[in-house]
CSV table of C-alpha atoms and ligand atoms in Angstrom, one decimal:
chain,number,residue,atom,x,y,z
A,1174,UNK,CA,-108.2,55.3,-41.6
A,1175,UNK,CA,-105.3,52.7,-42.5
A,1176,UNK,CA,-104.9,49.1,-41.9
A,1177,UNK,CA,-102.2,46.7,-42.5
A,1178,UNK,CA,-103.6,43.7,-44.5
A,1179,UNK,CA,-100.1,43.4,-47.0
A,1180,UNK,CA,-96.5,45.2,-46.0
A,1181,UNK,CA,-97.2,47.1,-49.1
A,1182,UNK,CA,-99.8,49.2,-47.6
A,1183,UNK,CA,-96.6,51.1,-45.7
A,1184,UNK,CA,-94.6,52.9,-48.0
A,1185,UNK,CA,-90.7,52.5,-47.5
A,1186,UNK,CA,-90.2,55.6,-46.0
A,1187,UNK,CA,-93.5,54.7,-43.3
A,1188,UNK,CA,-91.7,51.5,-42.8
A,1189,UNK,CA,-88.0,53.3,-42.0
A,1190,UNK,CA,-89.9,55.8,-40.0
A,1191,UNK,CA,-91.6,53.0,-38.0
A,1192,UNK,CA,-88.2,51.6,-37.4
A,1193,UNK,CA,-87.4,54.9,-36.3
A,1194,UNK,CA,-89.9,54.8,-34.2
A,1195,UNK,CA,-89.3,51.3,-32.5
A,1196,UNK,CA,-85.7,52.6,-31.6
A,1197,UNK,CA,-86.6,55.5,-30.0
A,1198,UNK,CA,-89.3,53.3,-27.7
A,1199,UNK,CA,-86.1,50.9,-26.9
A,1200,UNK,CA,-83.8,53.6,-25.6
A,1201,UNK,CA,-86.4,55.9,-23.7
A,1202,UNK,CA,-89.6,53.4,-23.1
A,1203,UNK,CA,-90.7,55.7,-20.2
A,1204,UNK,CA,-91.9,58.3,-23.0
A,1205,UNK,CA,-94.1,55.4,-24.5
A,1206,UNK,CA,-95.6,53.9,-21.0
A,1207,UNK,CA,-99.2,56.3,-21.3
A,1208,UNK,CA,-99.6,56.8,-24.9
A,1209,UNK,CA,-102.0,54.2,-25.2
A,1210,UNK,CA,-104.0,55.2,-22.1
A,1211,UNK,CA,-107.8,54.6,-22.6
A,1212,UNK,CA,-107.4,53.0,-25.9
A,1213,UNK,CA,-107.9,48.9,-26.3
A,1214,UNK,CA,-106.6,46.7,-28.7
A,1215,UNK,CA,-108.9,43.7,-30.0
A,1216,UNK,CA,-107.2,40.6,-30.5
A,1217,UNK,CA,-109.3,38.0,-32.7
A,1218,UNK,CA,-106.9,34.6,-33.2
A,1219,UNK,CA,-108.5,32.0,-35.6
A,1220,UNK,CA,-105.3,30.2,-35.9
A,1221,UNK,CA,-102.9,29.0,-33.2
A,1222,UNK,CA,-100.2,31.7,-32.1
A,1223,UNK,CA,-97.7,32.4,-29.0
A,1224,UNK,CA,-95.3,35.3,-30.2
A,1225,UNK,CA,-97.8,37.4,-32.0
A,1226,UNK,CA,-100.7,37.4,-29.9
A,1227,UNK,CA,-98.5,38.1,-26.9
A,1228,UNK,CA,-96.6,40.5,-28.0
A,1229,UNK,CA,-99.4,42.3,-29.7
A,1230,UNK,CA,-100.4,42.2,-25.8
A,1231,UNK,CA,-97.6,43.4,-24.2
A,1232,UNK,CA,-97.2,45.7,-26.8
A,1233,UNK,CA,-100.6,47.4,-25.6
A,1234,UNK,CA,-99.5,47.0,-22.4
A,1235,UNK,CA,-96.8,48.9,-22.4
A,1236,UNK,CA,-97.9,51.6,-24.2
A,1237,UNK,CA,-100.5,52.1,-20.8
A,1238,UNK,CA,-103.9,50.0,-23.1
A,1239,UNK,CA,-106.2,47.9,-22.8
A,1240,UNK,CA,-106.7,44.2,-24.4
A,1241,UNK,CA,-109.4,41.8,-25.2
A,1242,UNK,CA,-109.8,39.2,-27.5
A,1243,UNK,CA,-110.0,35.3,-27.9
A,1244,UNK,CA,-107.0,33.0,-29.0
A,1245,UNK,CA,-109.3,29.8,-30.3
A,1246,UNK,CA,-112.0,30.0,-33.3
A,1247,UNK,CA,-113.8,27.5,-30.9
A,1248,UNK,CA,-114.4,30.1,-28.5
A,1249,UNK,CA,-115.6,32.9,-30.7
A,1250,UNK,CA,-119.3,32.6,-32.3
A,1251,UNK,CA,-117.4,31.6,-35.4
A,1252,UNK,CA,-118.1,28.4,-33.7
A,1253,UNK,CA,-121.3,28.8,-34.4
A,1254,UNK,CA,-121.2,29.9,-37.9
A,1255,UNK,CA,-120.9,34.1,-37.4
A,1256,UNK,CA,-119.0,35.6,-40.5
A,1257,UNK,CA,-115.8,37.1,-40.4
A,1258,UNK,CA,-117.2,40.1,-41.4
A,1259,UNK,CA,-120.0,40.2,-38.5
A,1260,UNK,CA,-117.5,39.5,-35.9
A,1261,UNK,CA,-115.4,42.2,-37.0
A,1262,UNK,CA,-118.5,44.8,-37.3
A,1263,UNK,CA,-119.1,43.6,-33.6
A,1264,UNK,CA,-115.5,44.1,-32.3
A,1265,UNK,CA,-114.9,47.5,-33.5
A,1266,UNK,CA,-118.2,48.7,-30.7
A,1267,UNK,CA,-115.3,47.7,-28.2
A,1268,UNK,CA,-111.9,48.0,-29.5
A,1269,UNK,CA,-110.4,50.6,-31.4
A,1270,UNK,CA,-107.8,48.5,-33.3
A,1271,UNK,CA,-107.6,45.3,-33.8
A,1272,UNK,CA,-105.3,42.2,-34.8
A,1273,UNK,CA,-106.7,39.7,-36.5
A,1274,UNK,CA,-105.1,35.8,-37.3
A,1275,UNK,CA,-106.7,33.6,-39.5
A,1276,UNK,CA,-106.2,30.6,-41.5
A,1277,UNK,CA,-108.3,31.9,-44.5
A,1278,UNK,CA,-106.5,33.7,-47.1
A,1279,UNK,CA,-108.1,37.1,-47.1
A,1280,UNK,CA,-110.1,36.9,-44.0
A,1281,UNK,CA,-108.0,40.4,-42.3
A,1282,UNK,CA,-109.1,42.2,-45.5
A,1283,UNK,CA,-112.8,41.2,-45.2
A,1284,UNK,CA,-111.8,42.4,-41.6
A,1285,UNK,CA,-110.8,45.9,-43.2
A,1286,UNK,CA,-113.7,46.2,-45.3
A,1287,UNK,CA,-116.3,45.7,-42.8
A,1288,UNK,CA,-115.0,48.0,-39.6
A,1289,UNK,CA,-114.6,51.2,-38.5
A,1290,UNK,CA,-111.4,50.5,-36.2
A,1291,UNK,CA,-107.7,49.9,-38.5
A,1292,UNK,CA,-107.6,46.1,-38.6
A,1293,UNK,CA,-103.7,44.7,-38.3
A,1294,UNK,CA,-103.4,41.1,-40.1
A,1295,UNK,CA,-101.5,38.8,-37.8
A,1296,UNK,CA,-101.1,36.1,-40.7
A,1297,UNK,CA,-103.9,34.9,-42.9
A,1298,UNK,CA,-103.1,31.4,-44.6
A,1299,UNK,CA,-99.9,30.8,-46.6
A,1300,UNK,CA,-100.6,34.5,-47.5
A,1301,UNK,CA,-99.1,37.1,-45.8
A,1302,UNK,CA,-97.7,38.5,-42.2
A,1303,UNK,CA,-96.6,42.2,-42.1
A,1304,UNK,CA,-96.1,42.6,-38.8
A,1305,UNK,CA,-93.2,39.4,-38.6
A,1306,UNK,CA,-92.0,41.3,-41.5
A,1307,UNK,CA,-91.6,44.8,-39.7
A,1308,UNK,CA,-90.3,43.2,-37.1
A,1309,UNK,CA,-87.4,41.0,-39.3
A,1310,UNK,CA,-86.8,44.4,-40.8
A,1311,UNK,CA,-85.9,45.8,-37.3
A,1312,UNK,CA,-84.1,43.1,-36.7
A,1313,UNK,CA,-81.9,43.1,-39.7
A,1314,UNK,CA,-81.3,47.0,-39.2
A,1315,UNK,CA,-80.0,46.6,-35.4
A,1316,UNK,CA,-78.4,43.3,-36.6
A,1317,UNK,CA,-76.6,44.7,-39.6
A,1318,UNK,CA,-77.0,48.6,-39.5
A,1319,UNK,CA,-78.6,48.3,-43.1
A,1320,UNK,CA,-81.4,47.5,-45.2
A,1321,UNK,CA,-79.1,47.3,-48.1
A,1322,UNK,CA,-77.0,45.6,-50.6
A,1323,UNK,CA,-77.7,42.1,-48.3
A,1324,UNK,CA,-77.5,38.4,-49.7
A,1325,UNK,CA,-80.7,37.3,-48.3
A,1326,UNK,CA,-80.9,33.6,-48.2
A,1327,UNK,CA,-84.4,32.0,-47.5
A,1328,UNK,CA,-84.5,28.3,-46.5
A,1329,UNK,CA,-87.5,25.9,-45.7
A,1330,UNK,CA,-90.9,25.7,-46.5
A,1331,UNK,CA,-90.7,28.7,-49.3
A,1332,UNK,CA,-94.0,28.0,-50.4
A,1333,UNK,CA,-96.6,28.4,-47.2
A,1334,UNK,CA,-94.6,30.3,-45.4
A,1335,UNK,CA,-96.4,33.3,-45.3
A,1336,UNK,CA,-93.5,35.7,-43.6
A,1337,UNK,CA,-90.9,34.7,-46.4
A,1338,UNK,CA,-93.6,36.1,-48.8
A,1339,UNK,CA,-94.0,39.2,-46.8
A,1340,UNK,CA,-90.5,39.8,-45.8
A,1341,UNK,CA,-89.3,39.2,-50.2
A,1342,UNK,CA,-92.2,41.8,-50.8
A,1343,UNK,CA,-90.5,44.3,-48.5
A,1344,UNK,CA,-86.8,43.5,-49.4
A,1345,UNK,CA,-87.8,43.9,-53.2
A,1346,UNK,CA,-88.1,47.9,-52.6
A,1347,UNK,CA,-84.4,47.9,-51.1
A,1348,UNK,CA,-81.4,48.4,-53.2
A,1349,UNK,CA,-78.3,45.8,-54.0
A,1350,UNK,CA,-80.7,42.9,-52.1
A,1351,UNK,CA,-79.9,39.2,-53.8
A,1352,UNK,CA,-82.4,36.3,-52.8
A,1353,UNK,CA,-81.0,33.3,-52.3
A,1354,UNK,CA,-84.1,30.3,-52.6
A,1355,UNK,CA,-83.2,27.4,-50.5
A,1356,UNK,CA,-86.1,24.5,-51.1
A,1357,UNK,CA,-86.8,21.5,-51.9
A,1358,UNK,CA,-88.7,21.3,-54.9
A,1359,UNK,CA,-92.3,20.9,-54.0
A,1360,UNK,CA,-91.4,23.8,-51.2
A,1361,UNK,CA,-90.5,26.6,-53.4
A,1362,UNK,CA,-92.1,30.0,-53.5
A,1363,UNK,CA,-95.4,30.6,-55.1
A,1364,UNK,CA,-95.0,32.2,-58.6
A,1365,UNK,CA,-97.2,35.4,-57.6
A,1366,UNK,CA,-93.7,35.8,-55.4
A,1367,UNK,CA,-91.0,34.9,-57.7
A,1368,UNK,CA,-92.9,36.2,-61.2
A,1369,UNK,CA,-94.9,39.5,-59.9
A,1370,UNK,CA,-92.4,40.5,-57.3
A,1371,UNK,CA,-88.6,39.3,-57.9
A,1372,UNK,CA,-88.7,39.0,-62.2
A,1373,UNK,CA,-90.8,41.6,-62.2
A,1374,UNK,CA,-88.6,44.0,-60.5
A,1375,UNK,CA,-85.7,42.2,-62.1
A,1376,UNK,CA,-84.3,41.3,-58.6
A,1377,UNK,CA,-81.2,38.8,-58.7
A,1378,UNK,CA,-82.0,35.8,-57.5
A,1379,UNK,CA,-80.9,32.0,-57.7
A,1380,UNK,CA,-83.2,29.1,-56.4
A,1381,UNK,CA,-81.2,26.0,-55.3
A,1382,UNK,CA,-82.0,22.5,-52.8
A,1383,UNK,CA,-78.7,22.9,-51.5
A,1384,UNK,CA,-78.1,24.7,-48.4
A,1385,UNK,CA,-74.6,23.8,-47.9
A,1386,UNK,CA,-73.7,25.5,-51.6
A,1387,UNK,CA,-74.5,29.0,-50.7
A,1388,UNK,CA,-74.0,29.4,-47.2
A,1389,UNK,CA,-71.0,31.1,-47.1
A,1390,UNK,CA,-72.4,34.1,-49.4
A,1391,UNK,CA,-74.9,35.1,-47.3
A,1392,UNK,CA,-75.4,38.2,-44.8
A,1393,UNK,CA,-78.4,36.8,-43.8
A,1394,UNK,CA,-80.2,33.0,-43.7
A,1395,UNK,CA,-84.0,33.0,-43.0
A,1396,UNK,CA,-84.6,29.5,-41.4
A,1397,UNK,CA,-88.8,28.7,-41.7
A,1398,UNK,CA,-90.4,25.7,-40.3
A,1399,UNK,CA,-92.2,23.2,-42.9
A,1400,UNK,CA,-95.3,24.0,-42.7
A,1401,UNK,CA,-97.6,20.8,-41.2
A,1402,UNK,CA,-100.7,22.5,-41.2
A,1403,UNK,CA,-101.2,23.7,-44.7
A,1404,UNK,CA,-100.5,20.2,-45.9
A,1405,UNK,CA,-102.9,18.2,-47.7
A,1406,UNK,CA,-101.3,15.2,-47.0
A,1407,UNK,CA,-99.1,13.8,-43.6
A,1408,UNK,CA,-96.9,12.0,-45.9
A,1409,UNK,CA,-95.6,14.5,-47.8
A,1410,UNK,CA,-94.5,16.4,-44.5
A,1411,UNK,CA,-93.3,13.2,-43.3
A,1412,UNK,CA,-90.9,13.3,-46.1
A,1413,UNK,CA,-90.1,16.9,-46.3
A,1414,UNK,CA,-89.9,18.2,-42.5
A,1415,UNK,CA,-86.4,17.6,-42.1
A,1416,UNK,CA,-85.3,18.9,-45.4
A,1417,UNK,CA,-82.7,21.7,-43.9
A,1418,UNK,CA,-81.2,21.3,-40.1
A,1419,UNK,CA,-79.2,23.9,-39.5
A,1420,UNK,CA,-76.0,22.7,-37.6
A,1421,UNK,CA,-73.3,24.5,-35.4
A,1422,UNK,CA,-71.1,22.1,-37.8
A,1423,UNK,CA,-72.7,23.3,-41.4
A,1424,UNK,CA,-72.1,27.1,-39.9
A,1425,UNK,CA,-68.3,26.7,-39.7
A,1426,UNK,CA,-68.8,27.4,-43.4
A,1427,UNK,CA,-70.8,30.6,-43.0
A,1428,UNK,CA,-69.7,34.5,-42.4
A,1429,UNK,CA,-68.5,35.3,-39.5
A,1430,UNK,CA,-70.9,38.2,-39.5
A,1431,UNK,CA,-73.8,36.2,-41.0
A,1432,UNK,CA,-77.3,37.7,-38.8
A,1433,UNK,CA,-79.6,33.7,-38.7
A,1434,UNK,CA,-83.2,34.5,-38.7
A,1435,UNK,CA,-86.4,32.1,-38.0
A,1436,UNK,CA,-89.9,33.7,-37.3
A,1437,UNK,CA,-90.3,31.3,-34.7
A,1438,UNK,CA,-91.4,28.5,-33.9
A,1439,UNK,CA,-88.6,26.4,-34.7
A,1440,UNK,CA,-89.4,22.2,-34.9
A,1441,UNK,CA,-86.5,20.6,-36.1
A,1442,UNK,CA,-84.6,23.0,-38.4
A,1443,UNK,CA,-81.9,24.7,-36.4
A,1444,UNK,CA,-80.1,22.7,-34.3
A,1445,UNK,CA,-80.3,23.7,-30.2
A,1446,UNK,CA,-76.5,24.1,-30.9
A,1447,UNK,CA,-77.0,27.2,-32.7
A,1448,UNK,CA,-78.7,29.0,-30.2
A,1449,UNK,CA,-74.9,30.1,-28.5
A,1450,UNK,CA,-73.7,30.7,-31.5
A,1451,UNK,CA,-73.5,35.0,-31.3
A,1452,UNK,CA,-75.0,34.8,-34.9
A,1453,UNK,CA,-78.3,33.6,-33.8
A,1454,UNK,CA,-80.7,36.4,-33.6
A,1455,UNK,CA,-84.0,34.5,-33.8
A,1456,UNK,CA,-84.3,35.4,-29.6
A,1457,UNK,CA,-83.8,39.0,-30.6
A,1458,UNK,CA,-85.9,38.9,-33.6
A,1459,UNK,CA,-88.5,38.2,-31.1
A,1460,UNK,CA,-88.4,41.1,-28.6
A,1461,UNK,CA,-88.1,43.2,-31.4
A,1462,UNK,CA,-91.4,42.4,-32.4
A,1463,UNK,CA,-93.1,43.6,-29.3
A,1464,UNK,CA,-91.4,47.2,-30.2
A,1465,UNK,CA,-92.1,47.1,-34.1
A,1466,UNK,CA,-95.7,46.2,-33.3
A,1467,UNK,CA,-96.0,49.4,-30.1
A,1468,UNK,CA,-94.7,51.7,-33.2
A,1469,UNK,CA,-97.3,50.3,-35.5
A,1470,UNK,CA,-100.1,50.6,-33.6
A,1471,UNK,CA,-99.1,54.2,-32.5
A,1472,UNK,CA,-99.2,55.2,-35.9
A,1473,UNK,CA,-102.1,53.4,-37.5
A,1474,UNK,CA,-104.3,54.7,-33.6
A,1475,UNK,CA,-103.1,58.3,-35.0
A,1476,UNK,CA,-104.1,57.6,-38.9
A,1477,UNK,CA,-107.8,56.9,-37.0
A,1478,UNK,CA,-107.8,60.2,-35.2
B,1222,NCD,C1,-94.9,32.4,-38.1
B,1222,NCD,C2,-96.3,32.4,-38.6
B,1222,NCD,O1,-97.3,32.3,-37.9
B,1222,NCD,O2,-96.4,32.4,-39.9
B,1222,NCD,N1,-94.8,32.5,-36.7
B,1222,NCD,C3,-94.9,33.8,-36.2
B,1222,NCD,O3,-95.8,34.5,-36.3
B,1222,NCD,N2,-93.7,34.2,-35.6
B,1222,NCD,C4,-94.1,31.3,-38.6
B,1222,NCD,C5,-94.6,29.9,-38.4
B,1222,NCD,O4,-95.6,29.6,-37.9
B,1222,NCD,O5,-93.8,29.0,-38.9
């Protein structure tokens, strides 16, 4: 049995051979329609969500499934005080995988721990989100050709933004990647991220507030919303919402074959402008997930058998 709880329960060459996997279901998606027959998917959303949950769905969907779930705490028994860990026990008498979302650090690993079905986490907290991850690493392969010898620049809300965290994991397995840290100060990555993960590996890496400095280094900038809802306090993301606006103007200084990324969704930070602008693959980044996410739950249904 396998889950996904962190994007370092795949191995690199799971993660190039899900990839694999996604590409083939692109260019022949007939193959794919009835693999899922019979099988349902459980989708348990704690936390607010369009792209994931959906595509999760359609994901399914298309691969000839089944899907149930809820999309608000409020309507779950968590509502009335049921554990994580009893919901989960419940869900997997109907489902045989399931994504979970929550706002609770840890809460898809309790998941894990307390199911007999593989448990996918959809996000837990500030923490982490594997499958945005698997589904910017499609994206930067059918964006770039590579998963290689990239500048990665990362610009936002470093420090809650749980797929930054998630995608630097992954990246720090990759060879000839350079992180780029665009924050302002009180936004910058976590120091699990920057001192177990990017020292530790020895990564290069350079942490800045200004955006306009290192644009036109980079193969690839990572927009991220500020976060409002980890915030302890509406002043401070008053103050530091508008931090970085991406502008068709500011991109006159950028590659021409720079690949702009943003998990979606966006608020404020990248200008409409930007979305004609053939270097915005945030639209793309989102179908790819549906595909990522119809590999991964292929493989982690066959893990089960
Ligand atoms: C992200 C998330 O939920 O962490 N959205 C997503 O899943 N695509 C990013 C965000 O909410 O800012």
């Amino acid at each position: 049995m396998r889950h996904l709880i962190g994007i370092d329960d795949l191995t690199m060459a799971e993660i190039e051979q899900l990839i694999e996997t996604a590409e083939d279901i692109i260019a022949n998606p007939e193959k794919y329609s009835e693999r899922c027959h019979g099988k349902k998917l459980a989708t348990l959303f704690y936390e607010p969500s369009t792209r994931t949950r959906l595509s999760f769905e359609a994901a399914m969907m298309e691969l000839g499934g089944n899907v149930l779930g809820f999309s608000d705490a409020q309507s779950s028994s968590a509502s009335k005080g049921e554990s994580v860990a009893d919901t989960t026990r419940v869900i997997s008498c109907f489902a045989d995988i399931m994504a979970m979302r929550h706002f609770k650090e840890g809460a898809p690993m309790v998941a894990s721990l307390n199911t007999s079905i593989p448990v996918i986490n959809a996000g837990d907290g500030g923490h982490n989100h594997p499958t945005q991850t698997l589904t910017d690493l499609l994206t930067i392969k059918r964006e770039k050709g590579r998963l290689d010898n990239l500048k990665v620049g990362f610009c936002g809300d470093l420090k809650f933004g749980r797929t930054v965290h998630s995608l630097i994991t992954a990246l720090s397995h990759r060879e000839g990647i350079e992180f780029v840290l665009v924050s302002p100060d009180e936004l910058k990555v976590p120091s699990y991220i920057k001192k177990d993960i990017i020292e530790k590996e020895g990564l290069p890496y350079s942490q800045t507030e200004d955006l306009d400095s290192v644009l036109p280094e980079l193969d690839i900038l990572y927009m991220t919303r500020v976060q409002r809802e980890r915030f302890f306090n509406e002043q401070d993301y008053i103050r530091l919402k508008d931090s970085y606006i991406l502008t068709p103007e500011r991109l006159t200084r950028a590659k021409s074959d720079l690949c702009i990324m943003h998990p979606l969704p966006r608020v404020n930070e990248i200008a409409v402008g930007v979305d004609k602008d053939p270097r915005a693959a945030y639209f793309k980044q989102v179908l790819n997930g549906k595909y990522i996410r119809m590999a991964l739950i292929l493989f982690l249904l066959e893990a089960a058998k």
